[in-house]
PDB file of C-alpha atoms in Angstrom:
ATOM      1  CA  MET A  92     -72.859  39.571  75.351  1.00 43.00           C
ATOM      2  CA  ALA A  93     -72.786  37.478  78.527  1.00 42.00           C
ATOM      3  CA  ASP A  94     -69.871  35.351  77.315  1.00 44.00           C
ATOM      4  CA  THR A  95     -67.860  38.436  76.322  1.00 43.00           C
ATOM      5  CA  SER A  96     -68.504  40.068  79.681  1.00 43.00           C
ATOM      6  CA  LYS A  97     -67.515  36.892  81.532  1.00 45.00           C
ATOM      7  CA  ARG A  98     -64.260  36.631  79.573  1.00 48.00           C
ATOM      8  CA  GLY A  99     -63.431  40.236  80.380  1.00 47.00           C
ATOM      9  CA  LEU A 100     -64.141  39.697  84.065  1.00 44.00           C
ATOM     10  CA  LEU A 101     -61.989  36.541  84.154  1.00 49.00           C
ATOM     11  CA  GLN A 102     -59.030  38.279  82.535  1.00 51.00           C
ATOM     12  CA  THR A 103     -59.437  41.436  84.635  1.00 46.00           C
ATOM     13  CA  GLY A 104     -59.622  39.379  87.828  1.00 51.00           C
ATOM     14  CA  ALA A 105     -56.499  37.421  86.926  1.00 52.00           C
ATOM     15  CA  LEU A 106     -54.539  40.570  86.141  1.00 52.00           C
ATOM     16  CA  MET A 107     -55.627  42.213  89.392  1.00 47.00           C
ATOM     17  CA  ALA A 108     -54.612  39.093  91.310  1.00 49.00           C
ATOM     18  CA  ALA A 109     -51.183  39.313  89.706  1.00 48.00           C
ATOM     19  CA  GLY A 110     -50.845  42.913  90.845  1.00 43.00           C
ATOM     20  CA  ALA A 111     -51.039  44.236  87.296  1.00 40.00           C
ATOM     21  CA  VAL A 112     -51.997  47.746  86.331  1.00 36.00           C
ATOM     22  CA  VAL A 113     -52.695  48.640  82.715  1.00 38.00           C
ATOM     23  CA  GLY A 114     -52.167  52.306  81.888  1.00 37.00           C
ATOM     24  CA  CYS A 115     -54.361  54.485  79.732  1.00 38.00           C
ATOM     25  CA  ALA A 116     -53.304  55.966  76.425  1.00 38.00           C
ATOM     26  CA  THR A 117     -51.390  59.218  76.648  1.00 40.00           C
ATOM     27  CA  PRO A 118     -52.997  62.393  75.310  1.00 42.00           C
ATOM     28  CA  GLY A 119     -50.535  62.374  72.422  1.00 45.00           C
ATOM     29  CA  THR A 120     -51.659  58.960  71.232  1.00 50.00           C
ATOM     30  CA  ALA A 121     -55.342  59.396  72.031  1.00 56.00           C
ATOM     31  CA  ALA A 122     -55.730  61.970  69.278  1.00 64.00           C
ATOM     32  CA  ASN A 123     -54.553  59.424  66.704  1.00 84.00           C
ATOM     33  CA  THR A 124     -56.908  56.678  67.863  1.00 86.00           C
ATOM     34  CA  PRO A 125     -59.675  56.092  65.298  1.00 92.00           C
ATOM     35  CA  ALA A 126     -63.312  56.212  66.319  1.00 95.00           C
ATOM     36  CA  THR A 127     -64.797  52.708  66.602  1.00 96.00           C
ATOM     37  CA  PRO A 128     -68.335  51.434  67.254  1.00 98.00           C
ATOM     38  CA  PHE A 129     -67.123  49.259  70.167  1.00 97.00           C
ATOM     39  CA  THR A 130     -63.975  48.436  72.150  1.00 94.00           C
ATOM     40  CA  VAL A 131     -61.892  45.263  71.734  1.00 93.00           C
ATOM     41  CA  SER A 132     -59.787  44.278  74.742  1.00 94.00           C
ATOM     42  CA  ASN A 133     -56.049  43.791  74.389  1.00 96.00           C
ATOM     43  CA  THR A 134     -54.305  40.779  75.926  1.00 98.00           C
ATOM     44  CA  TYR A 135     -51.500  41.122  78.450  1.00 98.00           C
ATOM     45  CA  VAL A 136     -49.365  38.758  80.533  1.00 98.00           C
ATOM     46  CA  PRO A 137     -47.698  39.993  83.761  1.00 98.00           C
ATOM     47  CA  ILE A 138     -43.914  40.412  83.753  1.00 98.00           C
ATOM     48  CA  ALA A 139     -42.363  38.966  86.906  1.00 98.00           C
ATOM     49  CA  GLY A 140     -40.734  41.557  89.169  1.00 97.00           C
ATOM     50  CA  SER A 141     -42.193  44.459  87.206  1.00 97.00           C
ATOM     51  CA  SER A 142     -45.293  46.639  87.077  1.00 97.00           C
ATOM     52  CA  GLU A 143     -45.163  46.392  83.283  1.00 97.00           C
ATOM     53  CA  MET A 144     -47.266  44.003  81.234  1.00 98.00           C
ATOM     54  CA  PHE A 145     -46.266  41.988  78.156  1.00 98.00           C
ATOM     55  CA  PRO A 146     -48.667  42.703  75.251  1.00 98.00           C
ATOM     56  CA  VAL A 147     -49.516  39.544  73.300  1.00 98.00           C
ATOM     57  CA  ARG A 148     -49.706  39.882  69.508  1.00 98.00           C
ATOM     58  CA  ARG A 149     -49.831  36.259  68.289  1.00 98.00           C
ATOM     59  CA  ILE A 150     -49.693  32.834  69.910  1.00 98.00           C
ATOM     60  CA  TYR A 151     -47.718  30.232  67.948  1.00 98.00           C
ATOM     61  CA  CYS A 152     -47.562  26.575  69.030  1.00 96.00           C
ATOM     62  CA  ILE A 153     -45.262  23.846  67.711  1.00 94.00           C
ATOM     63  CA  GLY A 154     -46.715  20.374  67.318  1.00 87.00           C
ATOM     64  CA  ARG A 155     -45.125  17.077  68.381  1.00 86.00           C
ATOM     65  CA  ASN A 156     -41.792  18.550  69.510  1.00 91.00           C
ATOM     66  CA  TYR A 157     -40.767  15.784  71.943  1.00 89.00           C
ATOM     67  CA  ALA A 158     -39.916  12.453  70.289  1.00 76.00           C
ATOM     68  CA  ALA A 159     -41.905  10.263  72.688  1.00 70.00           C
ATOM     69  CA  HIS A 160     -44.961  12.511  72.357  1.00 65.00           C
ATOM     70  CA  ALA A 161     -44.679  12.408  68.560  1.00 67.00           C
ATOM     71  CA  ILE A 162     -44.681   8.606  68.717  1.00 72.00           C
ATOM     72  CA  GLU A 163     -47.698   8.474  71.044  1.00 72.00           C
ATOM     73  CA  MET A 164     -49.549  10.730  68.575  1.00 69.00           C
ATOM     74  CA  GLY A 165     -48.787   8.350  65.702  1.00 68.00           C
ATOM     75  CA  SER A 166     -45.942  10.283  64.056  1.00 72.00           C
ATOM     76  CA  ASP A 167     -42.324   9.482  63.184  1.00 70.00           C
ATOM     77  CA  PRO A 168     -40.107  12.094  64.893  1.00 70.00           C
ATOM     78  CA  SER A 169     -37.053  11.122  62.866  1.00 67.00           C
ATOM     79  CA  ARG A 170     -38.618  12.250  59.585  1.00 56.00           C
ATOM     80  CA  GLU A 171     -41.078  15.021  60.435  1.00 72.00           C
ATOM     81  CA  PRO A 172     -40.122  18.688  59.911  1.00 81.00           C
ATOM     82  CA  PRO A 173     -41.447  21.187  62.484  1.00 85.00           C
ATOM     83  CA  PHE A 174     -45.006  22.420  62.033  1.00 87.00           C
ATOM     84  CA  PHE A 175     -46.952  25.135  63.812  1.00 94.00           C
ATOM     85  CA  PHE A 176     -50.496  26.240  64.552  1.00 95.00           C
ATOM     86  CA  GLN A 177     -51.924  29.329  66.243  1.00 97.00           C
ATOM     87  CA  LYS A 178     -54.316  30.181  69.040  1.00 97.00           C
ATOM     88  CA  PRO A 179     -56.212  33.469  69.359  1.00 97.00           C
ATOM     89  CA  THR A 180     -54.850  35.921  71.914  1.00 98.00           C
ATOM     90  CA  ASP A 181     -58.006  35.641  74.014  1.00 94.00           C
ATOM     91  CA  ALA A 182     -57.156  31.978  74.614  1.00 98.00           C
ATOM     92  CA  ILE A 183     -54.776  33.352  77.264  1.00 98.00           C
ATOM     93  CA  GLN A 184     -55.729  32.659  80.888  1.00 98.00           C
ATOM     94  CA  VAL A 185     -53.299  34.341  83.278  1.00 98.00           C
ATOM     95  CA  VAL A 186     -52.588  32.181  86.336  1.00 98.00           C
ATOM     96  CA  PRO A 187     -50.819  34.062  89.164  1.00 98.00           C
ATOM     97  CA  PRO A 188     -48.171  32.060  91.083  1.00 98.00           C
ATOM     98  CA  GLY A 189     -49.333  30.613  94.373  1.00 98.00           C
ATOM     99  CA  THR A 190     -52.949  30.327  93.237  1.00 98.00           C
ATOM    100  CA  VAL A 191     -55.107  27.536  91.862  1.00 98.00           C
ATOM    101  CA  ALA A 192     -57.110  29.189  89.103  1.00 98.00           C
ATOM    102  CA  ASP A 193     -60.520  27.903  88.076  1.00 98.00           C
ATOM    103  CA  HIS A 194     -60.266  26.625  84.507  1.00 98.00           C
ATOM    104  CA  PRO A 195     -63.595  26.009  82.737  1.00 98.00           C
ATOM    105  CA  TYR A 196     -64.164  22.621  81.119  1.00 98.00           C
ATOM    106  CA  PRO A 197     -65.008  23.582  77.514  1.00 97.00           C
ATOM    107  CA  THR A 198     -68.099  22.740  75.516  1.00 97.00           C
ATOM    108  CA  LEU A 199     -68.371  20.090  72.781  1.00 96.00           C
ATOM    109  CA  THR A 200     -65.706  17.726  74.143  1.00 97.00           C
ATOM    110  CA  LYS A 201     -65.662  14.508  76.155  1.00 97.00           C
ATOM    111  CA  ASN A 202     -61.861  14.072  76.012  1.00 97.00           C
ATOM    112  CA  TYR A 203     -60.120  17.176  77.380  1.00 97.00           C
ATOM    113  CA  HIS A 204     -56.308  16.938  77.506  1.00 97.00           C
ATOM    114  CA  TYR A 205     -53.444  18.757  79.247  1.00 98.00           C
ATOM    115  CA  GLU A 206     -50.089  19.607  77.629  1.00 97.00           C
ATOM    116  CA  VAL A 207     -47.435  21.371  79.745  1.00 98.00           C
ATOM    117  CA  GLU A 208     -45.050  23.621  77.782  1.00 97.00           C
ATOM    118  CA  LEU A 209     -42.240  26.156  77.999  1.00 98.00           C
ATOM    119  CA  VAL A 210     -43.362  29.476  76.480  1.00 98.00           C
ATOM    120  CA  ALA A 211     -40.940  31.914  74.820  1.00 98.00           C
ATOM    121  CA  ALA A 212     -41.986  35.578  74.577  1.00 98.00           C
ATOM    122  CA  LEU A 213     -40.436  37.780  71.867  1.00 98.00           C
ATOM    123  CA  SER A 214     -39.524  41.475  72.114  1.00 98.00           C
ATOM    124  CA  LYS A 215     -37.986  41.665  68.624  1.00 98.00           C
ATOM    125  CA  GLY A 216     -39.037  40.349  65.241  1.00 98.00           C
ATOM    126  CA  GLY A 217     -37.933  39.793  61.691  1.00 98.00           C
ATOM    127  CA  ARG A 218     -37.909  37.396  58.750  1.00 98.00           C
ATOM    128  CA  ASN A 219     -35.513  34.543  57.982  1.00 98.00           C
ATOM    129  CA  ILE A 220     -33.768  34.786  61.337  1.00 98.00           C
ATOM    130  CA  ALA A 221     -30.481  32.874  61.507  1.00 98.00           C
ATOM    131  CA  MET A 222     -30.502  30.231  64.209  1.00 96.00           C
ATOM    132  CA  ASP A 223     -27.453  31.720  65.950  1.00 97.00           C
ATOM    133  CA  LYS A 224     -29.310  35.051  66.216  1.00 98.00           C
ATOM    134  CA  ALA A 225     -32.729  33.672  67.114  1.00 98.00           C
ATOM    135  CA  LEU A 226     -32.435  33.810  70.897  1.00 98.00           C
ATOM    136  CA  ASP A 227     -31.700  37.549  70.632  1.00 98.00           C
ATOM    137  CA  LEU A 228     -35.431  37.960  69.924  1.00 98.00           C
ATOM    138  CA  VAL A 229     -36.497  36.366  73.226  1.00 98.00           C
ATOM    139  CA  TYR A 230     -37.588  38.759  75.978  1.00 98.00           C
ATOM    140  CA  GLY A 231     -38.444  36.094  78.504  1.00 98.00           C
ATOM    141  CA  TYR A 232     -39.993  32.740  79.330  1.00 98.00           C
ATOM    142  CA  ALA A 233     -43.119  31.468  81.060  1.00 98.00           C
ATOM    143  CA  LEU A 234     -44.777  28.204  82.000  1.00 98.00           C
ATOM    144  CA  GLY A 235     -47.917  27.393  80.045  1.00 98.00           C
ATOM    145  CA  LEU A 236     -50.576  24.819  79.210  1.00 98.00           C
ATOM    146  CA  ASP A 237     -51.805  23.983  75.709  1.00 98.00           C
ATOM    147  CA  MET A 238     -55.245  22.628  76.587  1.00 98.00           C
ATOM    148  CA  THR A 239     -56.784  20.482  73.859  1.00 96.00           C
ATOM    149  CA  ARG A 240     -60.219  19.116  72.957  1.00 97.00           C
ATOM    150  CA  ARG A 241     -58.550  15.905  71.777  1.00 96.00           C
ATOM    151  CA  ASP A 242     -61.634  14.205  70.396  1.00 96.00           C
ATOM    152  CA  LEU A 243     -62.399  17.237  68.232  1.00 93.00           C
ATOM    153  CA  GLN A 244     -58.757  17.590  67.137  1.00 92.00           C
ATOM    154  CA  ARG A 245     -58.568  13.945  66.089  1.00 89.00           C
ATOM    155  CA  GLY A 246     -61.991  14.006  64.439  1.00 91.00           C
ATOM    156  CA  MET A 247     -61.073  16.988  62.294  1.00 91.00           C
ATOM    157  CA  GLY A 248     -57.709  15.458  61.462  1.00 86.00           C
ATOM    158  CA  ASP A 249     -59.390  12.262  60.312  1.00 89.00           C
ATOM    159  CA  GLN A 250     -61.532  14.361  57.974  1.00 91.00           C
ATOM    160  CA  LYS A 251     -58.496  16.315  56.674  1.00 88.00           C
ATOM    161  CA  LYS A 252     -59.978  19.494  58.134  1.00 86.00           C
ATOM    162  CA  PRO A 253     -58.328  22.238  60.245  1.00 89.00           C
ATOM    163  CA  TRP A 254     -57.632  21.675  63.951  1.00 85.00           C
ATOM    164  CA  GLU A 255     -58.841  25.027  65.277  1.00 92.00           C
ATOM    165  CA  ILE A 256     -61.898  23.700  67.087  1.00 95.00           C
ATOM    166  CA  GLY A 257     -59.667  21.303  69.026  1.00 93.00           C
ATOM    167  CA  LYS A 258     -56.877  23.741  69.864  1.00 95.00           C
ATOM    168  CA  SER A 259     -57.912  27.386  69.481  1.00 96.00           C
ATOM    169  CA  PHE A 260     -60.798  27.949  71.883  1.00 96.00           C
ATOM    170  CA  ASP A 261     -61.454  30.180  74.912  1.00 96.00           C
ATOM    171  CA  HIS A 262     -59.040  29.774  77.874  1.00 98.00           C
ATOM    172  CA  SER A 263     -57.029  27.100  76.026  1.00 98.00           C
ATOM    173  CA  ALA A 264     -53.684  28.781  76.820  1.00 98.00           C
ATOM    174  CA  PRO A 265     -53.210  29.148  80.604  1.00 98.00           C
ATOM    175  CA  ILE A 266     -49.913  30.899  81.352  1.00 98.00           C
ATOM    176  CA  GLY A 267     -47.866  32.160  84.285  1.00 98.00           C
ATOM    177  CA  PRO A 268     -45.849  35.407  84.460  1.00 98.00           C
ATOM    178  CA  ILE A 269     -43.073  36.061  81.960  1.00 98.00           C
ATOM    179  CA  HIS A 270     -39.558  36.038  83.420  1.00 98.00           C
ATOM    180  CA  LYS A 271     -37.028  38.290  81.676  1.00 98.00           C
ATOM    181  CA  VAL A 272     -34.019  36.679  80.000  1.00 98.00           C
ATOM    182  CA  ALA A 273     -31.941  39.516  81.450  1.00 96.00           C
ATOM    183  CA  GLN A 274     -32.688  38.135  84.915  1.00 96.00           C
ATOM    184  CA  VAL A 275     -33.030  34.370  84.437  1.00 96.00           C
ATOM    185  CA  GLY A 276     -31.153  33.533  81.225  1.00 97.00           C
ATOM    186  CA  HIS A 277     -32.376  31.053  78.607  1.00 97.00           C
ATOM    187  CA  TYR A 278     -34.202  27.822  79.453  1.00 96.00           C
ATOM    188  CA  THR A 279     -32.464  25.105  77.439  1.00 93.00           C
ATOM    189  CA  LYS A 280     -32.404  22.309  80.015  1.00 93.00           C
ATOM    190  CA  GLY A 281     -34.036  21.339  83.289  1.00 96.00           C
ATOM    191  CA  ALA A 282     -37.027  19.294  84.363  1.00 97.00           C
ATOM    192  CA  ILE A 283     -40.528  19.794  82.988  1.00 97.00           C
ATOM    193  CA  TRP A 284     -43.419  17.905  84.582  1.00 98.00           C
ATOM    194  CA  LEU A 285     -47.163  17.883  85.109  1.00 98.00           C
ATOM    195  CA  LYS A 286     -49.265  16.275  87.848  1.00 98.00           C
ATOM    196  CA  VAL A 287     -53.005  15.618  88.044  1.00 98.00           C
ATOM    197  CA  ASN A 288     -54.370  15.363  91.576  1.00 98.00           C
ATOM    198  CA  GLY A 289     -50.813  14.880  92.841  1.00 98.00           C
ATOM    199  CA  GLN A 290     -49.958  12.031  90.454  1.00 98.00           C
ATOM    200  CA  THR A 291     -47.160  12.623  87.945  1.00 98.00           C
ATOM    201  CA  LYS A 292     -48.406  12.294  84.364  1.00 98.00           C
ATOM    202  CA  GLN A 293     -45.769  14.056  82.227  1.00 97.00           C
ATOM    203  CA  GLN A 294     -42.062  14.157  83.052  1.00 96.00           C
ATOM    204  CA  ALA A 295     -39.089  15.015  80.838  1.00 95.00           C
ATOM    205  CA  THR A 296     -36.306  17.570  80.440  1.00 95.00           C
ATOM    206  CA  LEU A 297     -36.236  20.576  78.117  1.00 96.00           C
ATOM    207  CA  ASN A 298     -33.248  19.193  76.213  1.00 92.00           C
ATOM    208  CA  HIS A 299     -35.541  16.378  75.003  1.00 92.00           C
ATOM    209  CA  MET A 300     -37.063  18.855  72.536  1.00 93.00           C
ATOM    210  CA  ILE A 301     -36.592  17.818  68.915  1.00 91.00           C
ATOM    211  CA  TRP A 302     -36.419  21.465  67.811  1.00 93.00           C
ATOM    212  CA  SER A 303     -34.873  23.959  70.265  1.00 94.00           C
ATOM    213  CA  VAL A 304     -36.435  27.370  70.908  1.00 97.00           C
ATOM    214  CA  ALA A 305     -33.787  28.928  68.646  1.00 97.00           C
ATOM    215  CA  GLU A 306     -34.632  26.491  65.853  1.00 95.00           C
ATOM    216  CA  GLN A 307     -38.342  27.115  66.316  1.00 96.00           C
ATOM    217  CA  ILE A 308     -37.876  30.866  65.983  1.00 97.00           C
ATOM    218  CA  SER A 309     -35.683  30.457  62.912  1.00 97.00           C
ATOM    219  CA  LYS A 310     -38.157  28.089  61.216  1.00 95.00           C
ATOM    220  CA  LEU A 311     -41.180  30.229  62.115  1.00 97.00           C
ATOM    221  CA  SER A 312     -39.516  33.315  60.657  1.00 98.00           C
ATOM    222  CA  GLU A 313     -39.261  31.576  57.285  1.00 97.00           C
ATOM    223  CA  ALA A 314     -43.063  31.326  57.139  1.00 96.00           C
ATOM    224  CA  PHE A 315     -44.144  34.451  59.054  1.00 97.00           C
ATOM    225  CA  GLU A 316     -42.639  37.830  59.827  1.00 98.00           C
ATOM    226  CA  LEU A 317     -42.242  37.746  63.591  1.00 98.00           C
ATOM    227  CA  PHE A 318     -42.978  40.816  65.740  1.00 98.00           C
ATOM    228  CA  PRO A 319     -42.583  41.960  69.338  1.00 98.00           C
ATOM    229  CA  GLY A 320     -45.431  40.492  71.374  1.00 98.00           C
ATOM    230  CA  ASP A 321     -45.389  37.102  69.670  1.00 98.00           C
ATOM    231  CA  ILE A 322     -45.231  34.129  72.046  1.00 98.00           C
ATOM    232  CA  ILE A 323     -44.325  30.536  71.212  1.00 98.00           C
ATOM    233  CA  TYR A 324     -45.586  27.450  73.035  1.00 98.00           C
ATOM    234  CA  SER A 325     -42.644  25.114  72.488  1.00 96.00           C
ATOM    235  CA  GLY A 326     -44.227  21.649  72.640  1.00 94.00           C
ATOM    236  CA  THR A 327     -45.085  19.059  75.283  1.00 93.00           C
ATOM    237  CA  PRO A 328     -43.564  15.778  76.521  1.00 92.00           C
ATOM    238  CA  GLU A 329     -45.271  12.385  76.248  1.00 92.00           C
ATOM    239  CA  ASN A 330     -48.162  11.066  78.349  1.00 94.00           C
ATOM    240  CA  VAL A 331     -50.755  13.690  77.543  1.00 95.00           C
ATOM    241  CA  GLY A 332     -54.143  12.641  78.860  1.00 96.00           C
ATOM    242  CA  PRO A 333     -57.650  13.609  79.929  1.00 98.00           C
ATOM    243  CA  VAL A 334     -58.951  15.602  82.869  1.00 98.00           C
ATOM    244  CA  VAL A 335     -62.491  16.008  84.194  1.00 98.00           C
ATOM    245  CA  LYS A 336     -64.240  18.549  86.395  1.00 98.00           C
ATOM    246  CA  GLY A 337     -62.734  18.629  89.876  1.00 98.00           C
ATOM    247  CA  ASP A 338     -59.220  17.621  88.757  1.00 98.00           C
ATOM    248  CA  VAL A 339     -56.292  19.838  89.795  1.00 98.00           C
ATOM    249  CA  ILE A 340     -53.378  20.241  87.368  1.00 98.00           C
ATOM    250  CA  GLU A 341     -49.927  21.264  88.670  1.00 98.00           C
ATOM    251  CA  CYS A 342     -47.166  22.224  86.208  1.00 98.00           C
ATOM    252  CA  HIS A 343     -43.447  22.750  86.717  1.00 98.00           C
ATOM    253  CA  ILE A 344     -40.319  23.824  84.859  1.00 98.00           C
ATOM    254  CA  ASP A 345     -37.065  24.199  86.807  1.00 98.00           C
ATOM    255  CA  GLY A 346     -36.480  27.882  87.551  1.00 97.00           C
ATOM    256  CA  LEU A 347     -40.083  29.041  87.034  1.00 98.00           C
ATOM    257  CA  PRO A 348     -42.921  29.278  89.578  1.00 98.00           C
ATOM    258  CA  GLU A 349     -45.374  26.415  89.349  1.00 98.00           C
ATOM    259  CA  LEU A 350     -48.735  26.854  87.618  1.00 98.00           C
ATOM    260  CA  SER A 351     -51.919  25.254  88.962  1.00 98.00           C
ATOM    261  CA  VAL A 352     -55.496  25.139  87.695  1.00 98.00           C
ATOM    262  CA  LYS A 353     -58.649  23.354  88.808  1.00 98.00           C
ATOM    263  CA  ILE A 354     -61.037  22.097  86.152  1.00 98.00           C
ATOM    264  CA  VAL A 355     -64.519  23.481  86.864  1.00 98.00           C
TER     265      VAL A 355
END
């Protein structure tokens, strides 16, 4: 119970800091809501320049989507098709711009890694989406972190077991506000970097992606029916590495507000 309450307080505090207000159900919809023995919180990300919130349905992540990162992880980027994994929606940690959010160092790991990523948020869905239509599904973009318990990820991989314990844990998906495509356009190029304690660790450009956002959406839609509310973490550049308690992570993508967290 304590952990659940703490998670709710963390998310509520972040949303309040971002100036977010979540409305109640209307009387017309309340009558159709089934009776339940307890309440499960929904997950929302603030929309920049709006009082509305983006409801998160699923979190998809693409693995090894920058060539140099694929090589550093022991893969051959010239031969590997795209692959994806998921995080639970309550992995989201909203980080308001201009703040340094406390990010809890997770249990069970001694090798906790950062991965800075562009995040695409969908407002439309479908199956088998043609690549030239894929960007029509994108509502907006955000800056995010795919935090990873690397020792657990590698240990499970060595045993041919699923990665979830290394990737899909509480607070493992920090994210900034979503910026509408209608206002900022699509992010297909520009710098992406990450610093730890002021020292640059990751640095690349978005056009270094092996698979573009449009290609990711098209490929994902072959395996899953996509829906409004789905978000896609689009991969990280090379030079991922560990952080410890007290470290401050700063993230940047050209055209988006920077995202900062302190490991606590």
